[in-house]
């Protein structure tokens, strides 16, 4: 599953050697597993939606003409983990931007037949180095708050994400050496 | 998670559900009707559905220009009504349809939006998603605990991740059970979270918040599109449209934004109410814990913006979002258990209600006057009826809301009073988006005076309303004796009192201001106030207000305990009775003496009238003194709450004064009839009502000042002291009135004369003056003329024409044509009339036609003077009347016009000139040539003098717009001058 997509100049820079790679879905699963293992079942549903491009947009504004809301949204990591990871990786890696857009259900641009035909696309594969991992934390906090999380909650998630990545990528790097 | 619902205690059912906001339905319904009516009027005008060209031509033929001021239109009321009848009826019907269509459209959109939400949920797989059993059971249990069983129980929809539902909400379609939609993530949450959120939603269900929230939402979004749709397909060019409806568009935008902002503010309060409901059903700690837990992970507004630009944008937008946020911040909601009660009916709310009420008045007035005649016998009827509707809406909403506000300890009233002033005045000056009627236009250039007067009136009404609300909220009984909601009868009585007081004082003030502006004399304005603007119905307003006040102030005496009972102890009741009786008697006798001792048998009617009104003013002032006295007596125990009782006591003393005055006059052999008895009661009461309303703010300030300067330890005055001091005050005031010291604010002896003089000027302006005295004729004007006599009659008839043109040798009689008219009945009538006329024997017949150029016309104007002397005197002018009846609307072939014909109208107005039967016969034909509007006007003024029929005819064409007011007036003058000259020549 290893795939090197980074420029040669970055890979050659000191301290920027590739330490490993993994799937976005795997990062999401490990994050939920670390934070709230009870949500793993729900995460599987969300992952399926995400990979089939039918995941709803995060914090989408709905018309208010026919409903009256409670203003109380329960804390469910599974619902925000993909928008959070996509935004974070997109900012740091750039390449994932396309992946995020690819997974977004775009009812206006894609013909209905095409939407049905490409029911599932495998999760995007990420390749990270140590410099990028360091930048991920700040990006994760920013995107978490943009998604409506409090700063403390967003920081907690960012730390958990870094923990997951360091553990996994460190293990990959150890095996590759 | 397989949570066990049995471990959570069943919630209790709160004693009361959140109050249903019936007034929102009223206001939003009215706002939609106003918007729809305005848009419909705009559509009617821009699409020219009423054939404005024909109306304008008819008005021009009647000598009326819309450029003139309203007084001129009133002067020409019959002609104006005749010309505008069809146009206005069409406008009224269209307005009515628009007022019904937009609420209906909103209803449909509510239906569609509810169905849309359901469809969205179905597409997200919510309907087919499996629902955990414990969730269903727990939901049913919660519904049952709140009394929502059977058909009243809402449905439960659990939405999976694909539906994109992040938070719980309630949705519904009118006439169906609402649905509570929950994200499926609640299945893995603590049961407490589920309970709180479900009870929160059930509170919305029980309060029926969904419907009004949906209605206001659509009302806000429809305001601008409705107007745009109405005007966008206009036949007029864009600059003209913008000039005409630009202001309306801006008003519509402001109204829409305001509506959505108020909706959000109201929803935020309803969220608090729903949270409180959950607190009542569970307990504050559990609800607060859930809310705090939710608040702990969310920032609520996406403050973690990425990048400086995004951060700046987020900060800028945050303020706007706060205004339109439908939910309060979770940090505020988490303190739900300790939060103080909300203050209702503040400045923004009261202002919005005032504006809607006054726009309602304008819309209702427009519909009533359009449908039943712009000018009726009594123009005050549609105006006052509409005012009553508007103010009834205002008081129906404000009184209950302010009553709830008054229950909050330490509440202030400055905001609501300012809202009363701003809302009612702005609403009066504003024009509903798209509306054709501009009401305050008669005050153009005099806004400061009008606004100042209305500020005084509306402040007084605001104070009276707040006082009634305070009285309803604190009726003088212990807490818990009254129901939580105000008693309907007492509330209705308060609404009645406020509505009647507002209509009376508002209408009287407007009449007084208009009279002052028209006459320039304060005396005339004062006379208008004394006569209540000449509106006879208002003489009966005060008894209605008194009835309302008595019902509001009546509280069960046996419940009078506690701090507020001090004000109702028996001694104060007897004191008030004594004050009323003694003051009333003193005032009544003084009033009668002021008349009896000064009236002279040989005095003219105006002098006697002045004395009568002076007498009634003394009786009214008696009540004013008692009002002040009662307020003073309550200065230590809540003066605002005492205002209704003070007003009632003042009116009661005025009634006593009226009785005493009538009895005294009776003994002195004056006015021994029922009318005098009735006047002795109703006129002072009406004057007291007006004066008390406009002065009550000042009285409260004075009482407040006396409270601050009162020395501590001062003993309370005894009953005797109160009675004597109040009676003495009445006596002093009566003396001052007799001596004329109060004349500047009540009435002077000359006021009736000034008023009558002004009325005479109005009559003169309206053309209702007596016929001008003419010199005695040297010979019989009705004699049969020979050819020489006919020549003499026409001599000098065209002397007022510019340039003294010679008669046109090609003489032609107007109003007749060789081209057949459609329908045939019209043509037959015209032919019959011509044949019948030709068949009459005549001794002379002569016609002179003059052409002269005139700006604003196409091809100049033709004046035709004619005289026909018959062998046998004509009885009447019935022939032309019959023609005009048959040819009310007709068409005439004309190939030069785009459609090959012109549309015509014929109208006849009969009257008299110089004491002879006279008639005005008006013909208009309109059509389009090369898409340009072209009209022909032919007006014949004729007089029947014995054997002689004389007439002056003015005929001209114009393109697009009728000539201006100066031209129309000039043409009227030369036609009138020609006729007058011919009449005078007949007598030579």
Coordinates of N, CA and C in Angstrom, one line a residue, chain A residues 36 38-39 41-47 49 54-80 83 87 91 105 107 112 115 138-139 141-154, chain B residues 1 112-114 116-117 120 123 160-164 166-172 183-186 188-190 193 196-197 200-201 204 209-210 213-214 217-218 263 267 271 291 294-306 321 326-327 330 333:
Chain A
X36 N -13.4 7.1 21.4 CA -14.7 6.6 21.8 C -15.0 5.3 21.0
X38 N -17.0 3.0 21.4 CA -18.4 2.7 21.2 C -19.0 3.1 19.9
X39 N -18.3 4.1 19.2 CA -18.8 4.6 18.0 C -18.2 3.8 16.7
X41 N -19.1 1.1 15.4 CA -20.2 0.6 14.6 C -20.7 1.7 13.7
X42 N -20.9 2.8 14.3 CA -21.4 4.0 13.5 C -20.4 4.4 12.5
X43 N -19.1 4.4 12.9 CA -18.0 4.8 12.0 C -18.0 3.9 10.7
X44 N -18.3 2.7 10.9 CA -18.4 1.8 9.7 C -19.4 2.3 8.7
X45 N -20.6 2.7 9.2 CA -21.6 3.2 8.4 C -21.1 4.5 7.7
X46 N -20.5 5.4 8.5 CA -20.1 6.7 8.0 C -19.0 6.4 6.9
X47 N -18.1 5.5 7.2 CA -17.0 5.2 6.2 C -17.6 4.7 4.9
X49 N -20.5 5.4 3.7 CA -21.1 6.6 3.0 C -20.0 7.5 2.4
X54 N -21.5 9.6 -0.6 CA -22.9 10.0 -0.2 C -22.9 10.7 1.2
X55 N -21.7 10.9 1.6 CA -21.6 11.5 3.0 C -22.2 12.9 3.0
X56 N -23.0 13.3 3.9 CA -23.5 14.7 3.9 C -22.4 15.7 4.3
X57 N -22.6 16.9 3.8 CA -21.6 17.9 4.1 C -21.6 18.3 5.5
X58 N -20.5 18.6 6.1 CA -20.4 19.0 7.5 C -21.0 20.4 7.7
X59 N -21.8 20.5 8.8 CA -22.4 21.8 9.1 C -23.1 22.5 8.0
X60 N -23.8 21.7 7.2 CA -24.5 22.2 6.1 C -25.7 23.0 6.6
X61 N -26.0 24.1 6.0 CA -27.2 24.9 6.4 C -28.4 24.4 5.7
X62 N -29.4 24.0 6.5 CA -30.6 23.6 5.9 C -31.7 24.7 6.0
X63 N -32.6 24.7 5.1 CA -33.7 25.7 5.2 C -34.5 25.4 6.5
X64 N -35.0 26.5 7.0 CA -35.6 26.4 8.3 C -37.1 26.6 8.2
X65 N -37.6 26.5 7.0 CA -39.1 26.8 6.8 C -39.9 25.7 7.4
X66 N -39.5 24.5 7.3 CA -40.4 23.4 7.7 C -40.0 22.7 9.0
X67 N -39.1 23.3 9.8 CA -38.7 22.6 11.0 C -38.3 23.6 12.1
X68 N -38.2 23.1 13.3 CA -37.7 23.9 14.4 C -36.7 23.1 15.2
X69 N -35.5 23.5 15.2 CA -34.4 22.6 15.8 C -34.3 22.8 17.3
X70 N -33.5 21.9 17.8 CA -33.3 22.0 19.3 C -32.0 22.7 19.6
X71 N -31.1 22.9 18.6 CA -29.8 23.5 18.9 C -28.9 22.7 19.8
X72 N -29.3 21.4 19.9 CA -28.4 20.5 20.8 C -28.0 19.4 19.9
X73 N -26.7 19.4 19.6 CA -26.1 18.3 18.8 C -25.2 17.5 19.7
X74 N -25.5 16.2 19.8 CA -24.6 15.4 20.6 C -23.2 15.2 20.1
X75 N -22.3 15.0 20.9 CA -20.9 14.9 20.5 C -20.7 13.5 19.9
X76 N -20.5 13.4 18.5 CA -20.3 12.2 17.8 C -19.1 12.4 16.9
X77 N -18.0 11.8 17.3 CA -16.8 11.9 16.6 C -16.9 11.4 15.2
X78 N -17.7 10.3 15.0 CA -17.8 9.6 13.7 C -18.3 10.6 12.7
X79 N -19.2 11.5 13.1 CA -19.8 12.4 12.1 C -18.8 13.5 11.7
X80 N -17.8 13.8 12.4 CA -16.9 14.9 12.1 C -15.5 14.4 11.7
X83 N -14.6 14.9 7.7 CA -14.4 16.3 7.3 C -13.1 16.9 8.0
X87 N -9.9 18.0 5.7 CA -9.5 19.4 5.8 C -8.1 19.5 6.3
X91 N -4.9 20.7 3.9 CA -4.1 21.9 4.1 C -2.6 21.6 4.2
X105 N -20.4 14.4 -2.1 CA -21.5 14.2 -3.0 C -21.8 15.5 -3.7
X107 N -24.2 16.7 -6.3 CA -25.4 16.3 -7.0 C -25.5 17.1 -8.3
X112 N -26.6 11.4 -12.6 CA -27.1 10.4 -11.7 C -26.6 9.0 -12.0
X115 N -23.1 8.7 -10.7 CA -23.1 8.6 -9.2 C -23.4 7.1 -8.8
X138 N -1.5 21.8 14.3 CA -2.1 23.1 14.2 C -3.3 23.1 13.2
X139 N -3.0 22.5 12.1 CA -4.1 22.4 11.1 C -5.3 21.7 11.6
X141 N -6.3 21.5 14.8 CA -7.0 22.4 15.7 C -7.9 23.5 14.9
X142 N -7.2 24.1 13.9 CA -8.0 25.1 13.2 C -9.2 24.5 12.5
X143 N -9.1 23.4 11.9 CA -10.2 22.8 11.2 C -11.2 22.3 12.1
X144 N -10.8 21.8 13.3 CA -11.8 21.3 14.3 C -12.7 22.5 14.7
X145 N -12.0 23.7 14.9 CA -12.8 24.8 15.4 C -13.7 25.3 14.2
X146 N -13.2 25.2 13.0 CA -14.0 25.6 11.9 C -15.2 24.7 11.8
X147 N -15.1 23.5 12.2 CA -16.3 22.6 12.2 C -17.2 22.8 13.4
X148 N -16.9 23.7 14.3 CA -17.8 24.0 15.4 C -17.3 23.5 16.7
X149 N -16.1 22.8 16.7 CA -15.7 22.3 18.0 C -15.1 23.4 18.8
X150 N -15.1 23.2 20.1 CA -14.4 24.2 21.0 C -12.9 24.0 20.9
X151 N -12.1 25.0 21.3 CA -10.7 24.9 21.1 C -10.1 23.7 21.9
X152 N -10.6 23.5 23.1 CA -10.1 22.4 23.9 C -10.4 21.1 23.3
X153 N -11.6 21.0 22.8 CA -12.0 19.7 22.1 C -11.2 19.5 20.9
X154 N -11.0 20.5 20.1 CA -10.2 20.4 18.9 C -8.7 20.1 19.2
Chain B
X1 N -25.0 1.0 21.9 CA -25.3 0.9 23.4 C -26.7 0.4 23.6
X112 N -45.5 22.7 1.6 CA -44.4 22.2 0.8 C -43.1 22.0 1.5
X113 N -42.8 23.0 2.4 CA -41.6 22.9 3.1 C -41.6 21.7 4.1
X114 N -42.7 21.5 4.7 CA -42.9 20.3 5.6 C -42.7 19.0 4.8
X116 N -41.1 18.8 2.1 CA -39.7 18.8 1.7 C -38.8 18.2 2.7
X117 N -39.0 18.5 3.9 CA -38.2 18.0 5.0 C -38.4 16.4 5.1
X120 N -36.6 14.8 2.3 CA -35.1 14.8 2.5 C -34.7 13.7 3.5
X123 N -35.0 10.4 1.6 CA -33.9 10.2 0.7 C -32.6 9.8 1.5
X160 N -30.3 8.2 10.4 CA -28.9 7.6 10.3 C -28.0 8.6 9.8
X161 N -26.7 8.2 9.7 CA -25.7 9.2 9.3 C -25.9 9.7 7.9
X162 N -26.5 8.9 7.0 CA -26.7 9.4 5.6 C -27.7 10.5 5.5
X163 N -28.6 10.7 6.5 CA -29.5 11.8 6.4 C -28.9 13.1 6.7
X164 N -27.8 13.1 7.3 CA -27.1 14.4 7.6 C -27.7 15.1 8.8
X166 N -27.7 16.3 12.3 CA -26.8 16.5 13.4 C -27.5 16.7 14.7
X167 N -28.6 17.4 14.7 CA -29.3 17.7 15.9 C -30.8 17.4 15.8
X168 N -31.4 17.2 16.9 CA -32.8 16.9 16.9 C -33.7 18.1 16.5
X169 N -34.7 17.8 15.8 CA -35.7 18.9 15.4 C -37.1 18.3 15.3
X170 N -38.0 19.2 15.2 CA -39.4 18.9 15.0 C -39.8 19.4 13.6
X171 N -40.5 18.6 12.9 CA -41.0 19.0 11.6 C -42.5 18.6 11.5
X172 N -43.2 19.3 10.6 CA -44.6 19.0 10.5 C -45.2 19.5 9.3
X183 N -31.1 12.3 15.5 CA -30.0 11.6 14.9 C -29.8 10.3 15.6
X184 N -29.4 9.3 14.8 CA -29.3 7.9 15.4 C -28.2 7.8 16.4
X185 N -27.3 8.9 16.5 CA -26.3 8.8 17.5 C -26.8 8.8 18.9
X186 N -28.1 9.2 19.1 CA -28.6 9.2 20.5 C -28.7 7.8 21.0
X188 N -26.4 5.8 21.1 CA -25.2 5.5 21.9 C -24.9 6.5 22.9
X189 N -25.9 7.4 23.2 CA -25.7 8.4 24.2 C -26.3 8.0 25.5
X190 N -26.1 8.8 26.5 CA -26.7 8.6 27.8 C -28.2 8.9 27.7
X193 N -29.5 12.5 28.0 CA -29.4 13.4 26.8 C -30.6 13.2 25.9
X196 N -33.7 14.9 27.7 CA -33.7 16.3 27.7 C -34.1 16.8 26.3
X197 N -33.5 16.2 25.3 CA -33.7 16.7 23.9 C -35.2 16.4 23.5
X200 N -37.5 18.8 25.3 CA -37.4 20.1 24.6 C -38.2 20.1 23.4
X201 N -38.2 19.1 22.6 CA -39.0 19.1 21.3 C -40.5 19.0 21.7
X204 N -41.9 22.2 22.3 CA -42.3 22.9 21.0 C -43.6 22.4 20.4
X209 N -45.1 25.7 18.3 CA -44.2 26.7 17.8 C -43.9 26.5 16.3
X210 N -44.1 25.2 15.8 CA -43.6 24.9 14.5 C -44.3 25.8 13.4
X213 N -43.4 29.5 13.5 CA -42.0 29.7 13.1 C -41.9 29.6 11.5
X214 N -42.6 28.6 11.0 CA -42.6 28.4 9.6 C -43.3 29.5 8.9
X217 N -41.2 32.6 8.9 CA -40.0 32.3 8.0 C -40.4 32.7 6.5
X218 N -41.5 32.1 6.1 CA -41.9 32.4 4.7 C -42.4 33.8 4.5
X263 N -38.2 37.0 14.2 CA -38.5 35.6 14.3 C -37.4 34.9 15.1
X267 N -37.7 33.0 18.5 CA -37.3 31.6 18.6 C -36.3 31.4 19.8
X271 N -36.7 28.8 22.8 CA -35.8 27.8 23.1 C -35.6 27.8 24.7
X291 N -26.9 20.2 28.9 CA -26.6 21.4 28.1 C -25.2 21.8 28.3
X294 N -23.0 19.5 26.2 CA -23.0 19.8 24.8 C -22.2 21.1 24.6
X295 N -22.3 22.0 25.5 CA -21.6 23.3 25.3 C -20.1 23.1 25.4
X296 N -19.7 22.0 26.1 CA -18.2 21.8 26.4 C -17.5 21.5 25.1
X297 N -18.1 20.9 24.1 CA -17.4 20.5 22.9 C -17.6 21.3 21.7
X298 N -18.6 22.2 21.9 CA -18.8 23.0 20.7 C -18.5 24.5 20.9
X299 N -18.0 25.1 19.9 CA -17.8 26.6 20.0 C -19.0 27.3 19.4
X300 N -19.8 26.6 18.7 CA -21.1 27.1 18.3 C -21.1 27.9 17.0
X301 N -20.0 28.6 16.8 CA -20.0 29.5 15.6 C -18.8 29.4 14.7
X302 N -18.1 28.3 14.9 CA -16.9 28.2 14.0 C -15.9 29.2 14.1
X303 N -15.5 29.5 15.3 CA -14.5 30.5 15.6 C -13.1 30.1 15.1
X304 N -12.9 28.9 14.9 CA -11.5 28.5 14.5 C -11.3 28.6 13.0
X305 N -11.5 29.8 12.5 CA -11.3 30.1 11.1 C -9.9 30.0 10.7
X306 N -9.6 29.4 9.5 CA -8.3 29.3 9.0 C -7.9 30.5 8.2
X321 N -24.7 37.0 12.6 CA -25.2 35.7 13.0 C -26.0 35.7 14.3
X326 N -31.2 31.3 15.7 CA -32.5 30.9 16.3 C -32.3 30.2 17.6
X327 N -31.1 30.0 18.1 CA -30.9 29.4 19.4 C -29.9 30.3 20.2
X330 N -25.1 28.1 23.9 CA -25.3 27.0 24.9 C -24.8 27.3 26.3
X333 N -27.7 28.7 27.8 CA -28.8 27.8 28.1 C -28.5 26.8 29.2

